[in-house]
mmCIF file of C-alpha atoms in Angstrom:
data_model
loop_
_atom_site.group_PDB
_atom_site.id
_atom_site.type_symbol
_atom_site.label_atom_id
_atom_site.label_comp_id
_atom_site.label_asym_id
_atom_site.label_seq_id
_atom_site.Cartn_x
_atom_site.Cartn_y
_atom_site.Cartn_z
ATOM 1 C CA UNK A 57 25.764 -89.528 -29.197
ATOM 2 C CA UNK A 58 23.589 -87.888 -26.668
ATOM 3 C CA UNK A 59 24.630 -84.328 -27.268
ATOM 4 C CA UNK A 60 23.853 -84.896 -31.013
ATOM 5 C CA UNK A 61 20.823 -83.460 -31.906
ATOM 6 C CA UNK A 62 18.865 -83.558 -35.868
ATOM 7 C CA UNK A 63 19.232 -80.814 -37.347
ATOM 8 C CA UNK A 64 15.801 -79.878 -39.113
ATOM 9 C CA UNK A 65 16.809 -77.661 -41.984
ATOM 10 C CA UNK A 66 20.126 -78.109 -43.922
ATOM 11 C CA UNK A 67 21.651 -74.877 -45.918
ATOM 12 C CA UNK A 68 23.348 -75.505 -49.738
ATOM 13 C CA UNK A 69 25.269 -74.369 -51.630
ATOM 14 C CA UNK A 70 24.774 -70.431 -52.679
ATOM 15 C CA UNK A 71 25.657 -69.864 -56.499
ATOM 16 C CA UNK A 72 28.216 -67.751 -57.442
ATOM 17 C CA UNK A 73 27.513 -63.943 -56.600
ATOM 18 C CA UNK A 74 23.979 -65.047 -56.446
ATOM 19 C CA UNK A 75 23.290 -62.002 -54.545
ATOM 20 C CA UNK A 76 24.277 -59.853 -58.024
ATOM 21 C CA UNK A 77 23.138 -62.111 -60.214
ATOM 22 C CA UNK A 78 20.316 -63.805 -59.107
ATOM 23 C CA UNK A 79 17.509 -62.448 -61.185
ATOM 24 C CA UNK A 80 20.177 -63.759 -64.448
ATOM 25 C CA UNK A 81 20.153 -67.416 -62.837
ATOM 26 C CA UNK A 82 16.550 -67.181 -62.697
ATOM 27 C CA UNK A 83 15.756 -66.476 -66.071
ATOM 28 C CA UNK A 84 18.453 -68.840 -67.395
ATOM 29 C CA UNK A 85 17.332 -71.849 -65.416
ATOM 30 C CA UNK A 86 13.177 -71.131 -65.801
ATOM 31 C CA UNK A 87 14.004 -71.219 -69.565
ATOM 32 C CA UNK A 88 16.317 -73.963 -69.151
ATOM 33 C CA UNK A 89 13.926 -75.905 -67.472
ATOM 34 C CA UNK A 90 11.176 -74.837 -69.558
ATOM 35 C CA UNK A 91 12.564 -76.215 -72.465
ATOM 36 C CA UNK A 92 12.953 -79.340 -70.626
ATOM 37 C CA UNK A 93 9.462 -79.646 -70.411
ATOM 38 C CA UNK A 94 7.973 -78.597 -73.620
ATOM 39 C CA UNK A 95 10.525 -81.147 -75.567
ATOM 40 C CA UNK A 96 10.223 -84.070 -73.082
ATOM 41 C CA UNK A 97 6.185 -83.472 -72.760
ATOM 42 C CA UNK A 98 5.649 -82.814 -76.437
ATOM 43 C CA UNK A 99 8.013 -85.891 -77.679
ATOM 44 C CA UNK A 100 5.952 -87.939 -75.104
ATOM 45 C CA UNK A 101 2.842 -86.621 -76.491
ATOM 46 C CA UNK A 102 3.381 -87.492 -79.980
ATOM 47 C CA UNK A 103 4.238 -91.130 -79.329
ATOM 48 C CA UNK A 104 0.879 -91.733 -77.255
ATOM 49 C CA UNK A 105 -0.861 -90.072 -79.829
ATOM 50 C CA UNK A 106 0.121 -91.499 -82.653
ATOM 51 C CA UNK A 107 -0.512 -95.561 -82.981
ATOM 52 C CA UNK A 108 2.677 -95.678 -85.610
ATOM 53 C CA UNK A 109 4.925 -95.003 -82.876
ATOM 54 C CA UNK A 110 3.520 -97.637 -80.237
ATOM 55 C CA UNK A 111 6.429 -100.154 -81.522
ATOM 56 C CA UNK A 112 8.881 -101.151 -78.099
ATOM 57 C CA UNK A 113 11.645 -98.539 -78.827
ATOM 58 C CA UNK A 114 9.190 -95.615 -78.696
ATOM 59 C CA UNK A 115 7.585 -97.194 -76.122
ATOM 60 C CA UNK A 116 11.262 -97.293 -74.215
ATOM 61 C CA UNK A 117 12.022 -93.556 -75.748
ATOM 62 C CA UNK A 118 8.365 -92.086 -74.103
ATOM 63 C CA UNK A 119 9.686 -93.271 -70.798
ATOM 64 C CA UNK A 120 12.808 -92.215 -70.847
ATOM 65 C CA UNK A 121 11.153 -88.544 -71.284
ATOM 66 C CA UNK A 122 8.979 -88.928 -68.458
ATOM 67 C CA UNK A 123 11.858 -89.969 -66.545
ATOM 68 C CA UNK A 124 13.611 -86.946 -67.603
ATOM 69 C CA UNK A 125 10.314 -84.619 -66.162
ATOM 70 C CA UNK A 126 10.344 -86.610 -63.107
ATOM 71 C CA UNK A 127 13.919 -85.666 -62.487
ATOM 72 C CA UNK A 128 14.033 -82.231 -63.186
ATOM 73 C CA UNK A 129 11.109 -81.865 -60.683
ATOM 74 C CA UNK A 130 13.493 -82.422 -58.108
ATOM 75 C CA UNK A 131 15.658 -79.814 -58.786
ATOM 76 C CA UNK A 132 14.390 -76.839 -60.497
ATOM 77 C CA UNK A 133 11.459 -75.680 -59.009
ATOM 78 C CA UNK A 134 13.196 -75.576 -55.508
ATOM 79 C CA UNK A 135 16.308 -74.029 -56.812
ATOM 80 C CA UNK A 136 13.908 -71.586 -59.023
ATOM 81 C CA UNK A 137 12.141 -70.985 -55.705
ATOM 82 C CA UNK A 138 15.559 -70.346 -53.899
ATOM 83 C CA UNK A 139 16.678 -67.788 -56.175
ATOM 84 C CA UNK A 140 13.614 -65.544 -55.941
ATOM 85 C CA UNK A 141 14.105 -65.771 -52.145
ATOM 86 C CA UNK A 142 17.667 -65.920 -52.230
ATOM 87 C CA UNK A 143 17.415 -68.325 -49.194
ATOM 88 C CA UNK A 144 18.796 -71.096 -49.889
ATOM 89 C CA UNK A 145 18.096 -73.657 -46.882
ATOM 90 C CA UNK A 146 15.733 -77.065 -47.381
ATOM 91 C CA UNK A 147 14.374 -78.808 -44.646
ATOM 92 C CA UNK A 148 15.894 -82.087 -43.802
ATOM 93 C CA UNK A 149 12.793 -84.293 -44.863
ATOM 94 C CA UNK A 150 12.341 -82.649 -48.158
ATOM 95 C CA UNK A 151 16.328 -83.100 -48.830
ATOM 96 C CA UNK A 152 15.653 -86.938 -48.458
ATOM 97 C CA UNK A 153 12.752 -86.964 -50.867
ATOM 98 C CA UNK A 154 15.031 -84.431 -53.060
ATOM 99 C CA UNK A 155 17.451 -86.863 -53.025
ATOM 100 C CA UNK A 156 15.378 -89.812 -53.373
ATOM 101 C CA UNK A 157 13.910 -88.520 -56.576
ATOM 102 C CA UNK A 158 17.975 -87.763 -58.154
ATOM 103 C CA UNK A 159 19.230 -90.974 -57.696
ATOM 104 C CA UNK A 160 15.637 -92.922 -58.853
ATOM 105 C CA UNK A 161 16.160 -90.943 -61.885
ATOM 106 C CA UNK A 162 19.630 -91.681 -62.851
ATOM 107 C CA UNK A 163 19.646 -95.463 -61.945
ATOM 108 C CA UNK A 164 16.239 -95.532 -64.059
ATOM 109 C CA UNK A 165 18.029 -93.772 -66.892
ATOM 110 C CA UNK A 166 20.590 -96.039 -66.987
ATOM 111 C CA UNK A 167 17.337 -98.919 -66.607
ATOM 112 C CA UNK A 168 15.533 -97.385 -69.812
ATOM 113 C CA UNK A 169 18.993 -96.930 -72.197
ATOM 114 C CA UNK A 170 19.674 -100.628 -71.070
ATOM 115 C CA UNK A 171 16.714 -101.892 -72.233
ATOM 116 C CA UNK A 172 16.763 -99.695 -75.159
ATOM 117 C CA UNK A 173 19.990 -101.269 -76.073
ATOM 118 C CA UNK A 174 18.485 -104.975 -75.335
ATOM 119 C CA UNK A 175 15.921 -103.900 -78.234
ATOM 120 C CA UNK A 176 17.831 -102.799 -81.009
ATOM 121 C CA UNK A 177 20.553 -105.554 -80.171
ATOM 122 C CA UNK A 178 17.246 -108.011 -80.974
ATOM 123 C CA UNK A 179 15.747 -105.715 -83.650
ATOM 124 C CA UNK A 180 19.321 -105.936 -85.502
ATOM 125 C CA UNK A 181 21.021 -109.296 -85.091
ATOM 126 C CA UNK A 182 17.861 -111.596 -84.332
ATOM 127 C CA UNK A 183 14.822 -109.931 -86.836
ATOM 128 C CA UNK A 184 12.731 -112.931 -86.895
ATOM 129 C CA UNK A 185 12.613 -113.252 -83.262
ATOM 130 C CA UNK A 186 11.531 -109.598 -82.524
ATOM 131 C CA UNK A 187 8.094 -109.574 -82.162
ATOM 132 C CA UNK A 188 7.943 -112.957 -80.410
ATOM 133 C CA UNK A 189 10.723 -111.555 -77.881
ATOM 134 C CA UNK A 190 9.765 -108.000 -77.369
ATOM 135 C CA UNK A 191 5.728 -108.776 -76.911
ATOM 136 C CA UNK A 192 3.740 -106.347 -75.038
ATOM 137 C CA UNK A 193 4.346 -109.043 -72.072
ATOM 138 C CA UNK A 194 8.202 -109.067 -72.413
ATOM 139 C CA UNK A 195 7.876 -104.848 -72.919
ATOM 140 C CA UNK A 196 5.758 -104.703 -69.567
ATOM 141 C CA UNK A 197 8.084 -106.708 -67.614
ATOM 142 C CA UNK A 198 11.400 -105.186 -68.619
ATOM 143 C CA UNK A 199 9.521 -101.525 -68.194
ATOM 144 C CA UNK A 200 8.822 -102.168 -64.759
ATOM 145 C CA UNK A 201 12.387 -103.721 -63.646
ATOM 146 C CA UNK A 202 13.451 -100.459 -65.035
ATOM 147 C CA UNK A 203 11.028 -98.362 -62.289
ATOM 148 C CA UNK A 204 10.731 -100.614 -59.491
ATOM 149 C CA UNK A 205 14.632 -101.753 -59.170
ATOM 150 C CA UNK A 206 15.675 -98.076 -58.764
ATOM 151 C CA UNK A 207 12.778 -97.550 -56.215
ATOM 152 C CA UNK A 208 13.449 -100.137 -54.066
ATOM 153 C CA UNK A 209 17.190 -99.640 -53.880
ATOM 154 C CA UNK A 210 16.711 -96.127 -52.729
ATOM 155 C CA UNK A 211 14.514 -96.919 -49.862
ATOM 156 C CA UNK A 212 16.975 -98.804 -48.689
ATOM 157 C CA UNK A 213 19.931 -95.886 -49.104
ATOM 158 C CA UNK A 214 17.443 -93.589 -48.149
ATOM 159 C CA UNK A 215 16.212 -95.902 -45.053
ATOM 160 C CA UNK A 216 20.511 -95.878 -44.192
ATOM 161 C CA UNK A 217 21.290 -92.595 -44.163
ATOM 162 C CA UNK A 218 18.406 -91.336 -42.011
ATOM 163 C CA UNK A 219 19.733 -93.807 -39.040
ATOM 164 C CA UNK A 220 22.949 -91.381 -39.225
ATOM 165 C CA UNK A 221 22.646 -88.799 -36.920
ATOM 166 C CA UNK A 222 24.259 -85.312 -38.691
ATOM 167 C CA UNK A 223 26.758 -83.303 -36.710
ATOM 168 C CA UNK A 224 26.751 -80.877 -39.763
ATOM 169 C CA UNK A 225 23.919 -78.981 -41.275
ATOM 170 C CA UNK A 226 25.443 -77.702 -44.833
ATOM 171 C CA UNK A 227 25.447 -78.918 -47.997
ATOM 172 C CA UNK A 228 27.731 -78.052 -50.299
ATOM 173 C CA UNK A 229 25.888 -78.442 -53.537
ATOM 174 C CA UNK A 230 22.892 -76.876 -54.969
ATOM 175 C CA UNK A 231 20.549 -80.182 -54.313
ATOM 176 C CA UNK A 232 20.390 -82.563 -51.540
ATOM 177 C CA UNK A 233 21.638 -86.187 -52.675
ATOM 178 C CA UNK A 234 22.430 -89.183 -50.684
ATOM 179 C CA UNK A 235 26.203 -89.189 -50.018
ATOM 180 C CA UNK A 236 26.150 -85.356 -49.136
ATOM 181 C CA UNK A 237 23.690 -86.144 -46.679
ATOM 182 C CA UNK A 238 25.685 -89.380 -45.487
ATOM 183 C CA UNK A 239 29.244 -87.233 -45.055
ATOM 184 C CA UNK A 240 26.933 -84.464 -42.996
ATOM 185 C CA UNK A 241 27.031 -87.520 -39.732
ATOM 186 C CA UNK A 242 29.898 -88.245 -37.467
ATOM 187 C CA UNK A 243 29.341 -91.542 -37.045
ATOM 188 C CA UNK A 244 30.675 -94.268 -39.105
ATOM 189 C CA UNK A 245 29.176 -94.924 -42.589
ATOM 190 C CA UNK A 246 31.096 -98.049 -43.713
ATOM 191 C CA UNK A 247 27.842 -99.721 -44.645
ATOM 192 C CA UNK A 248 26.757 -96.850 -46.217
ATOM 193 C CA UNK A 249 30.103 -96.846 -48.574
ATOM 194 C CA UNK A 250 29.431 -100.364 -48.756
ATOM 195 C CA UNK A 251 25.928 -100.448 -50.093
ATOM 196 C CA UNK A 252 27.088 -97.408 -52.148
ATOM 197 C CA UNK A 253 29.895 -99.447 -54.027
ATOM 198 C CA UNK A 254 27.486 -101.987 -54.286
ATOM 199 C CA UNK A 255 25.079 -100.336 -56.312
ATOM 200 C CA UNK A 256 27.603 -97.573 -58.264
ATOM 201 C CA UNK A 257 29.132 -100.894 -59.471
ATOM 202 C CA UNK A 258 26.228 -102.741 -60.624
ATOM 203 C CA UNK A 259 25.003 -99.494 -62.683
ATOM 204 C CA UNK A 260 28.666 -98.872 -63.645
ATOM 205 C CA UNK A 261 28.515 -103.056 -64.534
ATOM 206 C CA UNK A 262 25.205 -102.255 -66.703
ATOM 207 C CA UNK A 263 26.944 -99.456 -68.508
ATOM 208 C CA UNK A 264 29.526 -102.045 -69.850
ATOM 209 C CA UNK A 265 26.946 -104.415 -70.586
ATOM 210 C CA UNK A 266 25.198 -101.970 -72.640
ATOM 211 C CA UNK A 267 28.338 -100.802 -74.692
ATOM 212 C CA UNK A 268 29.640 -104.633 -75.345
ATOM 213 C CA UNK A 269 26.002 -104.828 -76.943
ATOM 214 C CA UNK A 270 26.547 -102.234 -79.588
ATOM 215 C CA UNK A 271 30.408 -103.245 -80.149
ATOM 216 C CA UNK A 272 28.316 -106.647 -81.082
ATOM 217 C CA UNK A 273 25.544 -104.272 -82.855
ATOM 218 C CA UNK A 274 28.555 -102.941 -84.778
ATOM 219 C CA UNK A 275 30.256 -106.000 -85.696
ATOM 220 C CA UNK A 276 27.026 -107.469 -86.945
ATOM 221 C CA UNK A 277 26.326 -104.475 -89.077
ATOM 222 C CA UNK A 278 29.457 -104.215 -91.180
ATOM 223 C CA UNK A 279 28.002 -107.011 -93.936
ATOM 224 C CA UNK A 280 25.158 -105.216 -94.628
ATOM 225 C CA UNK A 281 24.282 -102.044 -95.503
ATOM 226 C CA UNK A 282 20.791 -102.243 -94.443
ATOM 227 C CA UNK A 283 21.594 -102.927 -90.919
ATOM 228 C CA UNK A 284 24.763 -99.921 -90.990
ATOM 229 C CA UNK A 285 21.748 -97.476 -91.801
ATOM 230 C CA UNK A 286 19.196 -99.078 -89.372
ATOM 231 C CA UNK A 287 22.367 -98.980 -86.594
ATOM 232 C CA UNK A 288 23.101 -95.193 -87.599
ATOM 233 C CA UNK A 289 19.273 -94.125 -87.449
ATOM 234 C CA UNK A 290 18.007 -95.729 -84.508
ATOM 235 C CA UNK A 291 21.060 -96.819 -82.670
ATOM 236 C CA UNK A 292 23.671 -93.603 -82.432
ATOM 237 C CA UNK A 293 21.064 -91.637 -80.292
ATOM 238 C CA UNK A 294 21.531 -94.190 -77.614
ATOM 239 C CA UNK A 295 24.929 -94.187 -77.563
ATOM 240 C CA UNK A 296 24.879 -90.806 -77.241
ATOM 241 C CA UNK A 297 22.703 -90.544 -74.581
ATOM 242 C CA UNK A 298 24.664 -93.181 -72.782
ATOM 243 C CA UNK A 299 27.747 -91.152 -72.898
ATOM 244 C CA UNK A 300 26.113 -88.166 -72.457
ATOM 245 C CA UNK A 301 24.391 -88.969 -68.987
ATOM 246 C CA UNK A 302 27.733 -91.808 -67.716
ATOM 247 C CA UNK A 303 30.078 -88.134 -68.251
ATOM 248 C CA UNK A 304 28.185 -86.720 -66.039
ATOM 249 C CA UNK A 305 27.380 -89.261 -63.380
ATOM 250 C CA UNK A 306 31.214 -89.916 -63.333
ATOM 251 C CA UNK A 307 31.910 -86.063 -63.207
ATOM 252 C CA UNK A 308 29.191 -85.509 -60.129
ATOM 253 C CA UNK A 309 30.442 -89.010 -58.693
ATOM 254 C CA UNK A 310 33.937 -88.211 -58.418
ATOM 255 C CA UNK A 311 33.664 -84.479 -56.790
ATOM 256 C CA UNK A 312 31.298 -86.414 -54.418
ATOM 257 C CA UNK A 313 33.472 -88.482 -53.323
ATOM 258 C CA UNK A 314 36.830 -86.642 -54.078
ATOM 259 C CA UNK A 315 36.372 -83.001 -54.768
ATOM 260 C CA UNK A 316 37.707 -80.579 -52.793
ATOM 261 C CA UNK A 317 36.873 -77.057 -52.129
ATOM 262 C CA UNK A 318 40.038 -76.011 -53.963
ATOM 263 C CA UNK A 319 38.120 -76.196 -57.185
ATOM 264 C CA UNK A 320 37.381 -72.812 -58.806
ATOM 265 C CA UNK A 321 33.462 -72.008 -57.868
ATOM 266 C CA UNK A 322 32.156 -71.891 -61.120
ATOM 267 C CA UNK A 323 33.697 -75.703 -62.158
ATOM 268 C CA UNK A 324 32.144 -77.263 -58.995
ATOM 269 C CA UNK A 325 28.351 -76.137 -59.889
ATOM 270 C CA UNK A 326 28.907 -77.559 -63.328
ATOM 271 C CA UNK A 327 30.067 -80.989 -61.776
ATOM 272 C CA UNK A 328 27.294 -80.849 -59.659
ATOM 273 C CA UNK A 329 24.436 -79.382 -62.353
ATOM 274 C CA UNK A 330 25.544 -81.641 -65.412
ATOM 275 C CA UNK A 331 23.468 -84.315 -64.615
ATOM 276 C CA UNK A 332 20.490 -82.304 -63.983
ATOM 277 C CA UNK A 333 20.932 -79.945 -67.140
ATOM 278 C CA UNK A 334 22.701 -82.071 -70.375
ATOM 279 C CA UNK A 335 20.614 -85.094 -70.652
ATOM 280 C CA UNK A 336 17.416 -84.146 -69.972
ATOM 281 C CA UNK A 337 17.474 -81.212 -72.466
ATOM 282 C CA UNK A 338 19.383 -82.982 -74.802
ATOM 283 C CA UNK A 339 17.673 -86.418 -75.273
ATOM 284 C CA UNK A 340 14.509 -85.535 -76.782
ATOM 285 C CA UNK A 341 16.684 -83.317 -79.177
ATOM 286 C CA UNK A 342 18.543 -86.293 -80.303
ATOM 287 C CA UNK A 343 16.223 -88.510 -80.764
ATOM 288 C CA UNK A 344 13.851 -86.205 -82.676
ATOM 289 C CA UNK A 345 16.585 -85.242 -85.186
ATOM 290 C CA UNK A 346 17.899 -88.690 -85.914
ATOM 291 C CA UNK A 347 14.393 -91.030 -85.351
ATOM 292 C CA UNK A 348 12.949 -90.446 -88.704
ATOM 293 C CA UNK A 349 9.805 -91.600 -87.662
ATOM 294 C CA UNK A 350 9.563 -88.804 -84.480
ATOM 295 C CA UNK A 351 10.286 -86.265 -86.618
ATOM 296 C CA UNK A 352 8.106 -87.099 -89.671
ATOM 297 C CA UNK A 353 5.495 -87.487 -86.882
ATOM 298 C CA UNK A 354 6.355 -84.233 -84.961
ATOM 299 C CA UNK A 355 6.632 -82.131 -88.066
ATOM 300 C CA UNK A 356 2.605 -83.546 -88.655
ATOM 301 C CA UNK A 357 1.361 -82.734 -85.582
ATOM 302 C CA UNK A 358 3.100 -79.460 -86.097
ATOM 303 C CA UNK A 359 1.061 -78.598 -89.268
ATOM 304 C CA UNK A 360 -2.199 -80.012 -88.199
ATOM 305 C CA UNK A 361 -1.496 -77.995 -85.058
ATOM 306 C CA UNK A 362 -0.924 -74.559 -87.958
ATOM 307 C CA UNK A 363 -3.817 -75.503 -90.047
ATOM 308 C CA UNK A 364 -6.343 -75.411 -86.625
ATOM 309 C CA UNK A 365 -5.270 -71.929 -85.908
ATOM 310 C CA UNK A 366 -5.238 -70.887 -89.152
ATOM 311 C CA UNK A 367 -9.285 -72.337 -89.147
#
């Protein structure tokens, strides 16, 4: 223990003949992560603006964007910043926060769609109870579960792996998160396995939760036609999103925990990038094509926004 020393800068993962192709990367992941912003920030925009769309499931949706911007945050701008440099080394403080951001923004993904799910499940199958069950009260509360939960069970994973003392100094992904920095130490981590089954399973738990309430959802709808086309329009982009963002949480969990260096290059920075990339871009898109309301509301903005430059 004595001859162990902290290491203050850690070195990740270098992407594939980054060195060749680095100015390519750039580009790609600036638009990439451009695009992230304008459709998160401009889907987010339109529900505050417009008082239509301040019902609970838009409410739910416009958080689930600006989780999507707080996540990316982590990520691209430092890995952006990398590539220009092509340097890739982070010091050990901002791989915590780096890390601490990642995992708050999955677990409160998983937060929002649950709640999401809680709302349509209500919306659907109890109608005259809505509005006296998903109050601005009721709304409040559940919103904040979904933010403070995630927070305070990172401090604590965060607070456990910074009492390890790292005998390693490289990561071998292209951002910092928790377990990479827990399998950098020497010293035994069973109760940082143990908290970490602890929590995988009670997200993992939620996710089952949430898809035995839309097998219910589904069940309910089949006698009537008016709650199949409610279920299609407002109820599918959920389920997609859940599938969308538990692929790749399983896919970056299990080369965590199991993935081996074996794997070809190119596979191993989509395990770890899927997470980071697919929902974020792809949310807003789904819910703008298949929310009616978003994209009646969108499409206005759109032309008001035509007719002022055309003034």
């Amino acid at each position: 223990m004595e001859n162990m020393t902290r290491f203050k800068t850690y070195t990740l993962m270098e992407p594939h003949n980054a060195k060749s192709f680095r100015y390519i990367y750039f580009t790609g992941f600036l638009f990439l992560y451009a695009m992230i912003l304008f459709l998160n920030i401009w889907l987010s925009v339109v529900i505050v603006l417009e008082k239509a769309l301040h019902e609970p499931m838009y409410i739910f949706l416009c958080n689930l964007c600006v989780n999507d911007v707080y996540g990316t945050a982590a990520f691209y701008p430092k890995f952006l910043h990398d590539l220009i440099l092509n340097s890739y080394v982070i010091p050990s403080y901002m791989c915590a926060f780096q890390a601490f951001v990642v995992y708050t923004y999955v677990m409160c993904e998983y937060s929002i769609l649950a709640v999401m799910a809680y709302d349509r499940y209500v919306a659907i199958c109890q109608p005259l109870d809505y509005h006296s069950k998903m109050n601005k009260f009721s709304c409040s509360i559940l919103l904040g579960l979904c933010w403070v939960i995630p927070f305070l069970i990172m401090f604590i994973a965060v607070f456990l792996s910074n009492r390890l003392v790292p005998c390693r100094n490289h990561i071998d992904k292209l951002f910092c998160d928790n377990w990479s920095i827990v399998k950098l130490s020497c010293e035994s981590t069973v109760i940082n396995n143990i908290y970490g089954f602890i929590f995988i399973s009670l997200y993992f738990g939620l996710v089952i939760v949430i898809m035995m309430s839309y097998i219910k959802l589904i069940s309910a709808c089949k006698a009537s036609l008016e709650c199949r086309r409610k279920f299609w329009q407002t109820c599918v982009p959920h389920v997609i999103s859940l599938i969308n963002l538990t692929v790749a949480i399983l896919f970056d969990t299990i080369y965590n925990r199991y993935g081996s260096s074996d794997f070809p290059v190119n596979f191993r920075m989509f395990l770890a990038l899927e997470m980071i990339v697919v929902p974020p871009l792809f949310n807003p898109v789904i819910y703008g094509i298949k929310l009616s309301e978003i994209r009646k509301r969108v499409l206005k903005l759109c032309m008001n926004c035509t007719k002022d430059d055309k003034d």
